[in-house]
Coordinates of C-alpha atoms and ligand atoms in Angstrom, one line a residue:
M1 CA 0.0 0.0 0.0
T2 CA 2.8 2.4 0.8
P3 CA 4.6 3.7 -2.2
Q4 CA 8.0 3.8 -0.5
K5 CA 10.5 1.0 -0.7
S6 CA 10.4 -1.1 2.5
V7 CA 13.4 -1.9 4.6
T8 CA 12.4 -5.6 4.0
E9 CA 13.4 -5.1 0.3
A10 CA 16.9 -4.0 1.2
D11 CA 20.0 -6.2 1.2
V12 CA 21.4 -5.1 4.5
G13 CA 23.8 -7.9 5.5
G14 CA 27.2 -6.5 6.5
K15 CA 26.0 -3.0 5.5
R16 CA 26.1 0.1 7.7
V17 CA 22.5 1.3 8.0
L18 CA 21.7 4.7 9.3
V19 CA 18.2 4.5 10.9
R20 CA 16.3 7.6 11.8
V21 CA 14.1 6.8 14.8
D22 CA 11.9 8.9 16.9
F23 CA 13.2 8.5 20.4
N24 CA 11.9 11.9 21.5
V25 CA 10.6 10.3 24.7
P26 CA 9.6 11.9 28.0
L27 CA 12.2 11.7 30.8
S28 CA 12.1 12.2 34.5
G29 CA 14.4 11.8 37.4
A30 CA 17.1 14.1 38.8
H31 CA 19.5 15.5 36.3
S32 CA 22.5 16.0 38.5
T33 CA 24.2 19.3 38.2
D34 CA 27.6 18.1 39.0
G35 CA 28.9 19.7 35.9
V36 CA 30.7 16.5 34.8
G37 CA 29.2 16.6 31.4
G38 CA 28.1 13.8 29.0
S39 CA 26.2 10.9 30.2
D40 CA 27.4 11.2 33.7
S41 CA 25.3 14.3 34.1
T42 CA 22.2 12.6 33.1
R43 CA 22.7 9.8 35.6
G44 CA 19.3 9.0 37.2
A45 CA 17.2 10.4 34.3
V46 CA 14.8 7.7 33.1
V47 CA 12.4 7.2 30.2
T48 CA 8.9 7.5 31.6
D49 CA 7.1 6.4 28.5
D50 CA 9.0 4.0 26.2
T51 CA 6.2 3.7 23.6
R52 CA 8.2 5.2 20.9
I53 CA 11.2 3.1 21.6
R54 CA 9.1 -0.1 21.6
A55 CA 7.5 1.0 18.3
A56 CA 11.0 1.1 16.6
L57 CA 11.9 -2.4 17.8
P58 CA 10.6 -4.3 14.8
T59 CA 12.8 -2.4 12.4
I60 CA 15.9 -2.6 14.6
R61 CA 15.4 -6.3 15.2
H62 CA 14.9 -6.9 11.5
L63 CA 18.2 -5.2 10.7
V64 CA 20.1 -6.9 13.5
E65 CA 18.7 -10.3 12.4
H66 CA 19.8 -9.7 8.9
G67 CA 23.4 -8.8 9.9
A68 CA 23.2 -5.0 9.4
R69 CA 25.4 -2.6 11.4
V70 CA 22.8 -0.3 12.8
I71 CA 23.5 3.3 13.4
L72 CA 20.5 5.0 15.1
V73 CA 19.8 8.7 14.8
S74 CA 17.2 10.7 16.8
H75 CA 16.4 14.0 18.3
L76 CA 15.3 14.6 21.8
G77 CA 13.5 17.8 22.8
R78 CA 14.7 21.2 21.7
P79 CA 18.3 21.7 22.6
I80 CA 20.3 24.8 21.5
A81 CA 21.9 23.9 18.2
G82 CA 25.6 24.4 18.2
E83 CA 26.0 23.8 21.9
R84 CA 27.8 20.5 22.6
G85 CA 25.9 17.8 24.5
A86 CA 28.1 18.2 27.5
A87 CA 26.7 21.6 27.9
Q88 CA 23.1 20.4 27.6
P89 CA 23.1 17.0 29.3
E90 CA 19.3 17.1 29.8
F91 CA 19.0 16.6 26.1
S92 CA 21.3 13.6 26.0
L93 CA 19.9 10.4 24.4
S94 CA 21.7 8.4 27.1
P95 CA 18.5 7.4 29.0
A96 CA 16.8 6.4 25.7
C97 CA 19.9 4.4 24.8
R98 CA 19.8 2.5 28.1
A99 CA 16.0 1.8 27.7
L100 CA 16.6 0.4 24.2
E101 CA 19.4 -1.8 25.5
A102 CA 17.1 -3.3 28.1
L103 CA 14.3 -3.9 25.5
L104 CA 16.7 -5.3 22.9
G105 CA 18.8 -7.4 25.2
R106 CA 22.0 -6.2 23.7
E107 CA 24.6 -3.5 24.0
V108 CA 23.8 -0.1 22.3
K109 CA 26.8 2.2 22.5
L110 CA 26.1 5.9 22.5
L111 CA 28.6 7.7 20.3
E112 CA 29.0 11.1 21.9
G113 CA 31.7 12.6 19.7
N114 CA 31.0 15.3 17.1
L115 CA 30.4 13.5 13.9
E116 CA 31.6 16.4 11.8
H117 CA 34.8 17.4 13.5
E118 CA 36.0 14.3 15.5
A119 CA 37.3 11.0 14.3
S120 CA 35.8 9.1 17.3
V121 CA 32.3 8.5 15.7
R122 CA 33.7 7.2 12.4
E123 CA 36.2 5.0 14.3
A124 CA 33.5 3.5 16.4
I125 CA 31.5 2.7 13.4
E126 CA 34.4 1.2 11.6
A127 CA 34.9 -1.1 14.6
M128 CA 31.3 -2.4 14.4
S129 CA 30.6 -6.0 13.7
D130 CA 27.5 -7.3 11.8
G131 CA 24.4 -7.1 14.1
D132 CA 25.9 -4.4 16.3
V133 CA 23.8 -1.4 17.2
V134 CA 25.1 2.1 18.1
M135 CA 23.3 5.4 18.6
L136 CA 24.5 8.9 17.7
E137 CA 24.0 11.6 20.3
N138 CA 21.0 14.0 19.9
I139 CA 21.1 15.1 16.3
R140 CA 19.6 18.5 17.1
F141 CA 22.9 19.4 18.9
Y142 CA 24.0 20.2 15.3
P143 CA 22.7 23.4 13.6
G144 CA 22.7 21.6 10.2
E145 CA 19.9 19.3 11.3
K146 CA 17.0 21.6 11.5
N147 CA 18.4 23.8 8.7
N148 CA 18.5 20.7 6.5
D149 CA 22.0 21.8 5.5
P150 CA 23.2 19.6 2.6
E151 CA 26.7 19.6 3.9
F152 CA 25.6 18.3 7.2
A153 CA 23.3 15.7 5.5
R154 CA 26.3 14.6 3.4
A155 CA 28.5 14.2 6.5
L156 CA 25.7 12.1 8.1
A157 CA 25.3 10.0 5.0
S158 CA 29.0 9.4 4.8
L159 CA 28.8 7.3 8.0
A160 CA 26.6 4.6 6.3
D161 CA 25.8 2.6 3.2
L162 CA 22.0 2.7 3.4
Y163 CA 19.4 5.0 5.0
V164 CA 16.1 3.9 6.7
N165 CA 13.5 6.3 8.0
D166 CA 11.4 4.9 10.8
A167 CA 10.6 8.2 12.5
F168 CA 7.0 8.8 11.6
G169 CA 6.8 11.4 14.3
T170 CA 9.2 13.7 12.5
A171 CA 8.1 12.8 8.9
H172 CA 6.5 16.3 8.6
R173 CA 9.8 18.0 9.1
A174 CA 12.4 18.6 6.4
H175 CA 15.5 18.2 8.5
A176 CA 18.9 16.7 7.5
S177 CA 18.2 13.3 9.2
T178 CA 14.6 13.0 8.1
A179 CA 14.9 14.3 4.5
G180 CA 18.3 15.7 3.4
V181 CA 20.3 12.5 4.0
A182 CA 18.1 10.6 1.6
E183 CA 19.7 12.5 -1.3
F184 CA 23.0 10.8 -0.6
L185 CA 22.0 7.2 0.2
P186 CA 19.7 4.5 -1.0
A187 CA 16.6 5.2 1.2
Y188 CA 14.0 2.9 2.6
A189 CA 10.9 3.1 4.8
G190 CA 11.1 1.4 8.2
L191 CA 8.4 -0.9 9.4
L192 CA 6.8 1.6 11.8
L193 CA 6.8 4.4 9.3
A194 CA 5.2 2.1 6.7
R195 CA 2.6 0.9 9.2
E196 CA 1.6 4.4 10.3
V197 CA 1.3 5.6 6.7
D198 CA -0.6 2.5 5.6
T199 CA -3.1 2.7 8.5
L200 CA -3.9 6.4 7.9
V201 CA -4.0 6.2 4.1
T202 CA -6.2 3.1 4.2
M203 CA -8.5 4.8 6.7
L204 CA -8.9 7.9 4.5
R205 CA -9.3 5.9 1.3
D206 CA -11.7 3.1 2.0
A207 CA -12.8 2.9 5.6
P208 CA -15.9 0.8 6.4
T209 CA -18.8 3.1 7.3
P210 CA -20.2 4.6 9.4
F211 CA -16.9 6.5 9.6
I212 CA -16.8 8.8 12.6
A213 CA -14.2 11.3 13.5
I214 CA -13.9 13.0 16.9
L215 CA -11.9 16.2 17.0
G216 CA -11.0 18.3 20.1
G217 CA -8.0 19.9 21.7
S218 CA -7.3 23.5 22.2
K219 CA -7.2 25.4 18.9
V220 CA -9.2 25.2 15.7
S221 CA -6.4 27.0 13.9
D222 CA -4.1 24.0 14.5
K223 CA -6.5 21.6 12.9
F224 CA -8.5 23.5 10.4
G225 CA -7.0 21.6 7.5
V226 CA -7.9 18.3 9.2
I227 CA -11.5 19.4 9.8
E228 CA -11.8 20.4 6.1
R229 CA -10.4 17.1 4.9
L230 CA -12.4 15.0 7.3
I231 CA -15.7 16.6 6.2
D232 CA -14.9 15.1 2.7
V233 CA -14.4 11.6 4.0
V234 CA -16.4 10.9 7.2
D235 CA -20.1 10.4 7.8
T236 CA -20.1 12.1 11.2
L237 CA -17.7 14.6 12.7
L238 CA -18.0 15.3 16.4
I239 CA -16.3 18.4 17.6
G240 CA -15.4 19.1 21.3
G241 CA -12.6 20.7 23.3
G242 CA -11.6 24.3 23.1
M243 CA -12.0 24.4 19.4
A244 CA -15.8 23.9 19.7
F245 CA -16.2 27.5 21.0
T246 CA -15.1 29.0 17.7
F247 CA -18.0 27.0 16.1
V248 CA -20.4 28.1 18.9
A249 CA -19.5 31.7 18.0
A250 CA -19.9 30.9 14.3
K251 CA -23.5 29.8 15.1
G252 CA -24.0 33.2 16.8
Y253 CA -24.1 32.2 20.4
D254 CA -22.2 33.7 23.3
V255 CA -19.1 31.8 24.5
G256 CA -18.5 33.7 27.7
T257 CA -14.8 33.7 28.5
S258 CA -14.2 30.4 26.7
L259 CA -11.2 29.9 24.3
V260 CA -12.2 31.4 21.0
E261 CA -10.1 32.4 17.9
P262 CA -11.9 35.4 16.5
D263 CA -10.1 35.1 13.1
W264 CA -11.4 31.6 12.7
V265 CA -15.1 32.3 13.3
E266 CA -15.7 33.0 9.6
P267 CA -13.8 30.0 8.4
A268 CA -15.7 27.9 11.0
T269 CA -19.0 29.2 9.5
R270 CA -17.7 28.0 6.1
M271 CA -17.0 24.6 7.5
L272 CA -20.5 24.3 8.9
E273 CA -21.9 25.1 5.5
K274 CA -19.5 22.7 3.8
A275 CA -20.5 19.9 6.1
A276 CA -24.2 20.6 5.2
Q277 CA -23.4 20.5 1.5
K278 CA -21.3 17.3 1.7
D279 CA -23.9 15.5 3.8
C280 CA -21.4 15.2 6.6
E281 CA -23.2 15.2 10.0
L282 CA -21.2 17.8 12.0
L283 CA -22.2 17.6 15.7
L284 CA -21.2 20.1 18.3
P285 CA -21.7 19.6 22.0
V286 CA -25.2 20.3 23.3
D287 CA -24.0 21.3 26.8
Y288 CA -20.8 22.3 28.6
V289 CA -19.2 22.2 32.0
V290 CA -18.4 25.9 32.6
A291 CA -16.1 27.3 35.2
D292 CA -15.6 30.8 36.7
R293 CA -11.8 30.5 36.1
F294 CA -9.2 28.1 34.6
A295 CA -8.5 26.2 37.8
E296 CA -9.0 22.8 39.3
D297 CA -11.0 24.3 42.2
A298 CA -13.1 26.7 40.1
A299 CA -16.8 26.9 40.7
T300 CA -18.5 24.9 38.0
R301 CA -22.0 24.5 36.4
I302 CA -23.5 22.6 33.6
V303 CA -25.2 24.7 31.0
A304 CA -26.8 24.2 27.5
A305 CA -24.6 25.2 24.6
E306 CA -26.7 28.3 23.9
E307 CA -26.6 29.5 27.5
I308 CA -22.9 30.0 28.4
P309 CA -22.8 32.8 31.0
V310 CA -20.8 35.8 30.0
D311 CA -18.4 35.5 32.9
M312 CA -17.7 31.7 32.6
M313 CA -15.6 29.5 30.4
G314 CA -16.4 26.1 28.9
L315 CA -13.7 23.6 30.1
D316 CA -15.4 20.3 29.2
I317 CA -18.4 19.0 27.3
G318 CA -21.4 18.3 29.4
P319 CA -23.2 15.0 30.3
A320 CA -25.8 15.2 27.5
S321 CA -23.0 15.7 25.0
C322 CA -21.1 12.7 26.4
E323 CA -24.2 10.6 25.9
L324 CA -24.8 11.9 22.4
F325 CA -21.2 11.4 21.3
A326 CA -21.0 7.9 22.9
A327 CA -24.1 6.8 21.1
K328 CA -22.6 8.0 17.8
I329 CA -19.3 6.3 18.5
A330 CA -21.1 3.0 19.4
E331 CA -22.6 2.9 15.8
A332 CA -19.3 3.4 14.0
Q333 CA -17.3 0.9 11.9
T334 CA -14.3 3.3 11.7
I335 CA -13.3 5.8 14.3
F336 CA -10.6 8.5 14.1
W337 CA -10.0 10.5 17.3
N338 CA -7.7 13.4 17.8
G339 CA -7.9 15.9 20.6
P340 CA -9.4 15.8 24.2
M341 CA -12.9 17.0 24.8
G342 CA -11.9 19.2 27.7
V343 CA -9.1 20.1 30.0
F344 CA -8.7 16.5 31.0
E345 CA -5.5 17.3 33.0
M346 CA -7.8 18.6 35.7
A347 CA -10.2 16.1 37.4
P348 CA -13.4 18.3 37.2
F349 CA -13.0 18.6 33.4
E350 CA -11.9 15.1 32.5
A351 CA -15.4 13.4 32.1
G352 CA -16.0 14.3 28.5
T353 CA -12.6 13.0 27.3
K354 CA -13.1 9.9 29.5
A355 CA -16.6 9.3 28.0
V356 CA -15.2 9.4 24.5
A357 CA -12.3 7.2 25.4
V358 CA -14.5 4.6 27.0
A359 CA -16.9 4.7 24.0
V360 CA -14.1 4.2 21.5
A361 CA -12.6 1.4 23.6
A362 CA -16.0 -0.3 24.0
N363 CA -16.7 -0.4 20.3
D364 CA -14.7 -3.6 19.4
E365 CA -16.4 -3.9 16.0
A366 CA -14.8 -0.8 14.7
T367 CA -11.3 0.0 13.6
S368 CA -10.2 2.8 15.9
V369 CA -7.2 5.1 15.1
I370 CA -6.0 7.6 17.7
G371 CA -3.6 10.4 17.0
G372 CA -2.3 13.4 19.0
G373 CA 0.0 13.6 22.0
D374 CA -2.6 14.7 24.4
S375 CA -5.3 12.4 23.2
V376 CA -2.9 9.4 23.6
A377 CA -1.9 10.7 27.0
A378 CA -5.6 10.8 27.9
L379 CA -6.2 7.3 26.7
K380 CA -3.3 6.1 28.8
K381 CA -4.5 8.1 31.8
F382 CA -7.8 6.1 31.6
G383 CA -5.9 2.8 31.1
L384 CA -7.6 2.2 27.7
E385 CA -4.7 2.2 25.3
E386 CA -4.8 -1.6 24.8
Q387 CA -8.4 -1.4 23.6
V388 CA -8.0 0.6 20.5
T389 CA -6.8 -0.7 17.1
F390 CA -4.0 1.8 16.4
I391 CA -2.3 4.6 18.3
S392 CA -0.2 6.8 16.1
T393 CA 3.2 7.7 17.4
G394 CA 3.2 10.9 15.5
G395 CA 0.7 13.5 16.4
G396 CA 1.8 16.4 14.1
A397 CA 2.8 14.1 11.3
A398 CA -0.5 12.1 11.5
M399 CA -2.5 15.4 11.3
K400 CA -0.5 16.6 8.3
L401 CA -1.1 13.3 6.6
V402 CA -4.8 13.4 7.3
E403 CA -4.9 17.0 6.0
G404 CA -3.4 15.8 2.7
A405 CA -0.2 17.7 3.1
A406 CA 3.1 16.3 1.6
L407 CA 5.4 14.9 4.3
P408 CA 9.0 15.7 3.5
G409 CA 10.2 12.6 5.3
L410 CA 8.0 10.5 3.0
S411 CA 8.7 12.4 -0.2
A412 CA 12.5 12.0 0.5
L413 CA 12.0 8.2 0.3
G414 CA 10.8 8.5 -3.2
E415 CA 7.0 8.6 -3.1
V416 CA 5.5 7.7 -6.4
Ligands
ADP1 P1 -3.5 16.6 20.8 O1 -2.2 16.7 21.4 O2 -4.2 15.3 21.2 O3 -3.5 16.8 19.3 P2 -4.1 19.3 21.4 O4 -2.7 19.6 21.7 O5 -4.7 20.0 20.2 O6 -4.4 17.8 21.4 O7 -5.0 19.9 22.6 C1 -4.8 19.4 23.9 C2 -5.1 20.5 24.9 O8 -6.3 21.1 24.7 C3 -5.1 19.9 26.3 O9 -4.0 20.4 27.0 C4 -6.4 20.4 26.9 O10 -6.3 20.9 28.2 C5 -6.8 21.5 26.0 N1 -8.2 21.8 26.0 C6 -9.2 20.9 25.7 N2 -10.4 21.5 25.9 C7 -10.2 22.8 26.3 C8 -11.1 23.9 26.6 N3 -12.4 23.7 26.6 N4 -10.5 25.0 26.9 C9 -9.1 25.1 27.0 N5 -8.3 24.1 26.7 C10 -8.8 23.0 26.3
MG2 MG1 -1.0 18.4 22.0

């Protein structure tokens, strides 16, 4: 289904294979400030959610089993480019490297040297045997990464014989390790990347109906392209979260002090019209949990959608909306969910998101695809992540793909 060449088609035995993975994982634990630098300074930091590392295992294992010499590349967070890792130990990939070692059951050496200016990285790679795995330090320590500098991409490429991109989470970025490097090496799609693309493309092309999408989250401006595309393909679109209030305003009702993007009211009106023309059932919440301020201990009330008090803000969908949305979700054959229904991080405003998560999990007839960092965090918070069909590891990339935008990381692999 995916047009890119798969890593399974590559002859990797004895070859040095540069693999872009997305090990941008959350960390916790004390970062010591002993000033020693390097991995010593990150002693104690641990990966708190290894989902992305686990997701890359099939590709890494495939390469190891086929005798490749695996050189992993990833970014972590947003370090200052140009500052050496020793100066920014909190962005070291060392904790991710240790987590991978434990999962893989073999040594994964972290190469901390500067790949452009020091011989140590090249020497370590030359010393590798078939089946060995090493990891470069955070690729965003280099200014050439985000600038997609061709010279940097060439330096990176010179470490290897083949390139595999398995970092779906960064496929929407045109960086040296996600796009530029593919100019200089035979390039292949990793198993995770291929599966992500395949799942989303299949869903958009020929999903069994009824196809229902649930969109939420904070801003309509972030996801306008997604709304527009989904109206073309789904039977029912449920909109909750902060973005719903721009639609409430578009319908001419008061939103009180709720999150609204005034510049997007007119486009939202167009979307309501488009949905009507396209025969897409676009449902907004019928009631809200409103609060007098944005706080866990705020005074709250439940009000109808047309009756939001001027001095209160909507922070969750109300119980009637939960019922309405859950009933629609129960009928679906295909479900796509992105974005929480309310401020689920605060207990008084989590019920809407929980109701949607429970309804999606309960529908075991349907194929359910969940994307978005916060939506996935919500699903995990409610312990329901095992009960959905597919969780995308790439929030932003998944949204771009759904929107129909070209992803540089995919195009670089030679999309046909
Ligand atoms: P995702 O990461 O799943 O794509 P977003 O990043 O778009 O989701 O949005 C998630 C954020 O939206 C959450 O932090 C949540 O608190 C916030 N949010 C949801 N509903 C509201 C609301 N009614 N008002 C303000 N913020 C909201
Ligand atoms: Mg988010």
